[in-house]
XYZ file of C-alpha atoms in Angstrom:
337
model
C 0.000 0.000 0.000
C 1.304 3.430 -0.932
C 1.885 5.811 2.013
C -0.548 8.631 2.631
C 1.174 11.771 1.362
C 0.568 14.732 3.674
C 1.508 18.385 3.149
C 1.523 20.773 6.109
C 0.758 24.408 5.270
C 1.180 26.785 8.178
C 2.231 26.151 11.755
C -0.257 28.078 13.867
C -3.157 27.231 16.164
C -4.033 23.624 16.950
C -1.785 22.078 14.295
C -0.276 19.727 16.914
C -3.525 17.728 17.074
C -3.499 16.401 13.485
C 0.301 16.173 13.581
C 0.066 13.849 16.583
C -2.333 11.664 14.601
C 0.084 11.601 11.665
C 2.829 10.439 14.018
C 0.658 7.649 15.500
C -0.766 6.267 12.248
C 1.488 3.976 10.229
C 1.916 4.635 6.529
C 1.739 8.427 6.750
C 4.483 10.422 5.069
C 5.002 14.185 5.434
C 6.016 15.240 1.921
C 6.582 18.941 2.524
C 6.072 22.019 4.667
C 5.293 25.592 3.689
C 4.062 28.846 5.253
C 0.862 30.594 4.188
C 1.237 33.769 6.287
C 4.189 35.724 7.717
C 3.755 34.227 11.213
C 4.081 30.646 9.971
C 7.327 28.859 10.786
C 7.792 25.345 9.335
C 10.512 24.675 11.914
C 7.765 24.640 14.537
C 6.175 21.719 12.693
C 9.481 19.852 12.589
C 9.787 20.230 16.350
C 6.331 18.711 16.852
C 6.489 15.625 14.651
C 9.455 13.389 13.969
C 8.055 12.386 10.584
C 8.546 15.985 9.397
C 12.235 16.303 10.296
C 13.418 15.305 6.814
C 10.506 16.867 4.922
C 11.500 19.588 2.447
C 10.486 23.161 3.228
C 8.959 25.228 0.430
C 8.851 29.019 0.621
C 5.728 28.938 -1.574
C 2.828 26.632 -0.741
C 1.721 26.717 -4.398
C 4.960 24.924 -5.292
C 4.472 22.494 -2.411
C 1.067 21.461 -3.736
C 2.223 21.251 -7.358
C 5.512 19.418 -6.827
C 4.577 16.956 -4.069
C 0.983 16.173 -5.128
C -0.218 15.325 -1.596
C -3.273 13.219 -0.791
C -4.044 15.363 2.256
C -3.222 18.923 3.241
C -3.160 20.088 6.862
C -3.799 23.839 6.856
C -3.158 25.716 10.091
C -2.464 29.368 9.486
C -3.849 32.866 10.057
C -7.628 32.706 9.947
C -8.164 34.809 6.822
C -5.750 32.572 4.891
C -7.414 29.234 5.671
C -10.171 29.264 3.050
C -8.092 30.550 0.094
C -5.357 27.987 0.740
C -7.891 25.190 1.295
C -9.712 26.032 -1.943
C -6.467 25.748 -3.900
C -5.488 22.490 -2.192
C -8.916 20.954 -2.769
C -8.738 22.054 -6.399
C -5.640 19.879 -6.708
C -7.482 16.898 -5.230
C -6.346 17.087 -1.597
C -8.448 15.983 1.326
C -8.249 18.627 4.048
C -7.745 19.079 7.776
C -8.049 22.792 8.537
C -7.784 25.040 11.548
C -11.207 26.387 12.405
C -13.212 28.252 11.324
C -13.046 26.924 7.774
C -13.607 30.486 6.564
C -14.237 33.932 8.000
C -16.304 34.895 4.931
C -19.609 33.422 3.784
C -18.691 33.535 0.084
C -15.392 31.695 0.517
C -17.064 29.092 2.735
C -19.530 28.362 -0.063
C -16.736 28.205 -2.625
C -14.753 25.772 -0.504
C -17.809 23.559 -0.011
C -18.455 23.496 -3.755
C -14.883 22.445 -4.560
C -14.779 19.795 -1.827
C -18.113 18.207 -2.703
C -17.656 18.370 -6.480
C -14.415 16.412 -6.144
C -15.783 13.981 -3.516
C -13.220 15.106 -0.935
C -13.354 15.307 2.847
C -12.666 18.473 4.811
C -12.497 18.444 8.610
C -11.931 21.436 10.886
C -9.675 20.944 13.898
C -12.594 20.485 16.292
C -12.069 17.596 18.699
C -14.997 18.158 21.062
C -16.987 15.138 19.931
C -14.155 12.780 20.827
C -14.089 14.027 24.424
C -15.266 11.254 26.796
C -17.465 13.639 28.818
C -19.284 14.970 25.770
C -19.552 11.456 24.358
C -21.220 10.313 27.590
C -23.697 13.182 27.348
C -24.515 12.341 23.722
C -25.106 8.682 24.604
C -27.435 9.546 27.494
C -29.495 11.993 25.456
C -29.786 9.574 22.521
C -31.014 6.921 24.975
C -33.823 9.249 26.091
C -32.630 9.499 29.683
C -33.659 13.170 30.019
C -36.641 13.047 27.661
C -37.013 15.596 24.878
C -34.349 18.316 24.898
C -35.780 21.811 25.319
C -32.766 23.907 26.322
C -28.967 23.862 26.255
C -26.488 26.208 27.942
C -22.842 26.151 26.872
C -19.754 27.983 28.090
C -16.385 28.436 26.422
C -13.859 30.397 28.480
C -10.200 30.925 27.583
C -7.217 32.640 29.133
C -6.118 35.754 27.266
C -2.492 34.640 27.285
C -0.514 36.115 24.396
C -2.479 36.935 21.280
C -0.767 37.806 17.976
C -1.019 41.307 16.565
C -3.441 40.266 13.844
C -6.070 39.329 16.442
C -6.667 43.088 16.586
C -7.641 43.251 12.902
C -11.110 41.897 12.092
C -10.166 41.445 8.431
C -7.582 38.848 9.452
C -9.040 37.547 12.738
C -12.665 37.294 11.683
C -14.160 37.641 15.154
C -14.237 35.771 18.439
C -17.565 34.077 17.732
C -16.183 32.130 14.724
C -12.856 31.481 16.461
C -14.044 30.389 19.920
C -17.826 30.243 19.673
C -17.681 27.473 17.087
C -16.500 25.130 19.869
C -19.565 25.844 22.001
C -21.832 25.521 18.964
C -20.249 22.120 18.427
C -21.016 21.123 22.043
C -24.692 21.907 21.515
C -24.918 20.457 18.016
C -23.264 17.199 19.083
C -25.703 16.564 21.917
C -28.959 18.101 20.678
C -28.460 17.203 16.993
C -30.999 19.659 15.584
C -30.460 22.406 12.999
C -30.000 25.949 14.295
C -32.688 28.177 12.796
C -32.232 31.681 14.333
C -29.656 33.594 16.336
C -29.202 36.821 18.273
C -25.848 37.789 19.746
C -23.895 40.490 21.547
C -20.157 41.098 21.782
C -17.658 43.666 23.018
C -14.036 44.287 23.937
C -14.141 45.188 27.619
C -10.531 44.986 28.755
C -8.092 44.376 25.870
C -7.781 47.617 23.897
C -4.392 46.521 22.559
C -6.369 44.145 20.288
C -9.331 46.401 19.673
C -11.061 44.200 17.052
C -10.838 41.092 19.233
C -14.053 40.726 21.220
C -13.227 39.396 24.686
C -16.808 38.531 25.670
C -19.787 37.334 23.613
C -23.226 35.879 24.231
C -25.466 33.973 21.829
C -29.154 33.055 21.946
C -30.184 30.414 19.432
C -33.364 28.693 18.310
C -33.234 25.147 17.047
C -35.600 23.158 14.897
C -38.561 21.944 16.928
C -38.543 24.944 19.267
C -35.596 24.099 21.513
C -33.297 26.948 22.537
C -29.642 27.376 23.428
C -27.541 30.015 25.146
C -23.779 30.312 24.752
C -21.278 32.452 26.623
C -17.753 33.077 25.369
C -14.960 34.952 27.117
C -11.216 35.564 27.314
C -11.276 36.145 31.077
C -10.230 32.791 32.502
C -7.646 33.615 35.207
C -4.065 33.123 34.110
C -3.365 31.017 37.215
C -6.179 28.544 36.438
C -5.047 24.937 36.171
C -6.462 24.471 32.660
C -6.264 26.783 29.658
C -10.004 26.594 29.019
C -13.243 25.978 30.876
C -15.678 23.990 28.721
C -19.104 23.241 30.090
C -22.516 22.184 28.730
C -25.867 21.858 30.495
C -28.716 20.141 28.657
C -32.290 20.391 29.915
C -34.870 17.824 28.910
C -38.504 17.202 29.773
C -37.444 14.474 32.232
C -34.091 15.617 33.571
C -30.800 17.403 33.042
C -27.210 16.621 32.117
C -24.194 18.708 33.096
C -21.055 17.926 31.119
C -17.881 19.546 32.460
C -15.178 18.690 29.946
C -12.189 20.263 31.689
C -13.191 18.722 35.027
C -13.817 15.277 33.549
C -17.338 14.898 34.980
C -20.750 14.227 33.387
C -23.716 14.413 35.806
C -27.225 13.097 35.157
C -30.275 14.171 37.184
C -33.607 12.662 36.096
C -37.104 12.156 37.486
C -36.488 8.475 38.146
C -32.764 8.725 38.915
C -30.901 10.483 41.733
C -27.973 12.613 40.629
C -25.230 10.345 39.369
C -21.952 10.503 37.506
C -22.150 8.861 34.117
C -19.511 6.354 33.068
C -17.016 7.937 30.697
C -16.060 5.896 27.623
C -12.513 5.612 26.381
C -11.518 8.631 24.313
C -10.885 8.179 20.602
C -7.832 10.084 19.335
C -8.918 12.802 16.950
C -8.162 12.239 13.248
C -6.641 8.746 13.558
C -9.734 7.097 12.072
C -9.883 9.736 9.365
C -6.255 9.198 8.342
C -6.725 5.421 8.254
C -9.829 5.737 6.058
C -8.147 8.094 3.600
C -4.983 5.964 3.505
C -6.926 2.793 2.752
C -9.399 4.546 0.426
C -12.281 3.416 2.616
C -15.601 5.265 3.025
C -15.683 8.044 5.597
C -19.004 9.478 6.866
C -19.878 12.453 4.630
C -21.796 14.055 7.503
C -18.467 14.670 9.247
C -17.460 17.014 6.427
C -20.926 18.560 6.280
C -20.940 19.209 10.060
C -17.777 21.305 9.791
C -19.339 23.524 7.156
C -22.637 23.799 9.048
C -20.907 24.873 12.269
C -18.800 27.456 10.421
C -21.930 28.748 8.654
C -23.810 29.125 11.950
C -20.825 30.816 13.615
C -20.605 33.378 10.804
C -24.352 34.014 11.038
C -23.996 34.541 14.805
C -21.157 37.010 14.242
C -23.363 38.859 11.737
C -26.195 38.979 14.263
C -23.870 40.574 16.821
C -22.443 43.032 14.277
C -25.935 44.087 13.173
C -27.633 43.925 16.612
C -30.421 41.873 15.048
C -32.139 38.533 15.421
C -31.198 36.714 12.225
C -32.701 33.721 10.498
C -30.028 31.090 9.804
C -30.446 29.793 6.231
C -30.311 26.028 5.864
C -26.902 24.877 4.644
C -27.019 23.334 1.171
């Protein structure tokens, strides 16, 4: 069997997650590295994955794609560069793993979707929430009907401010905190409730970080889902720097017969139902993100098309939520097609 040929474009964000999968999965070859924005440093990739130590470095990612003809491109670069680079890579027949959001513009998101689907490719954002044991336990309990029909979900995504690059202060390059961070919380809700989002209202501001004036440090979302269920989401950059974890991810799901509280960073999923006293749910073994995907692509086996579609849907909803905040309006969310 021929090795899976992987190109790595960029070195920013959560690139270590797919790189770790490339290191674990046999038969994966890194065929080249290249930057897509000034901040990208291919040496950072070499430090993270042994398989990339001997990979050639290209100063131009166009040459990387043309000369190495990869099967898969990992794209992890400045947020405004993700969609243009991904569109070019998909046009050359590459499957994609991309930093999220897949695009910070509606038009480019649609263009990327058209290229990916027309060429029967897969495109996954670097969103690993659904593999988390706590969230997986919550999904299993809700699917089993243990809290009845879901009517409400509350999600929180809190990050430390840490050190943010200069371009976070430029909306044209950053794209907004709702697409960057809020997409995680949208994924929490979507994974467990599994209903389309139909409307959204949102608010956002920069309360304490004027050095990055276009980077909203707090946001709230109110969403309607198909069937009348609702969701609220809070997003912030105010997690204390001395906190033991970088983030604080939390989801509460309310059903007609009970509630579930899933605390991802604390490793606890609690169920409270009419016929059940509060109890901790058993957590399944975690599944490493992207390993299954790499194996399927390598062996040319089917991979669930809904996984690709989910990434586009979540990006679409995140961009609609950002628009709602920008316009101070309740917006209808068009169905993704």
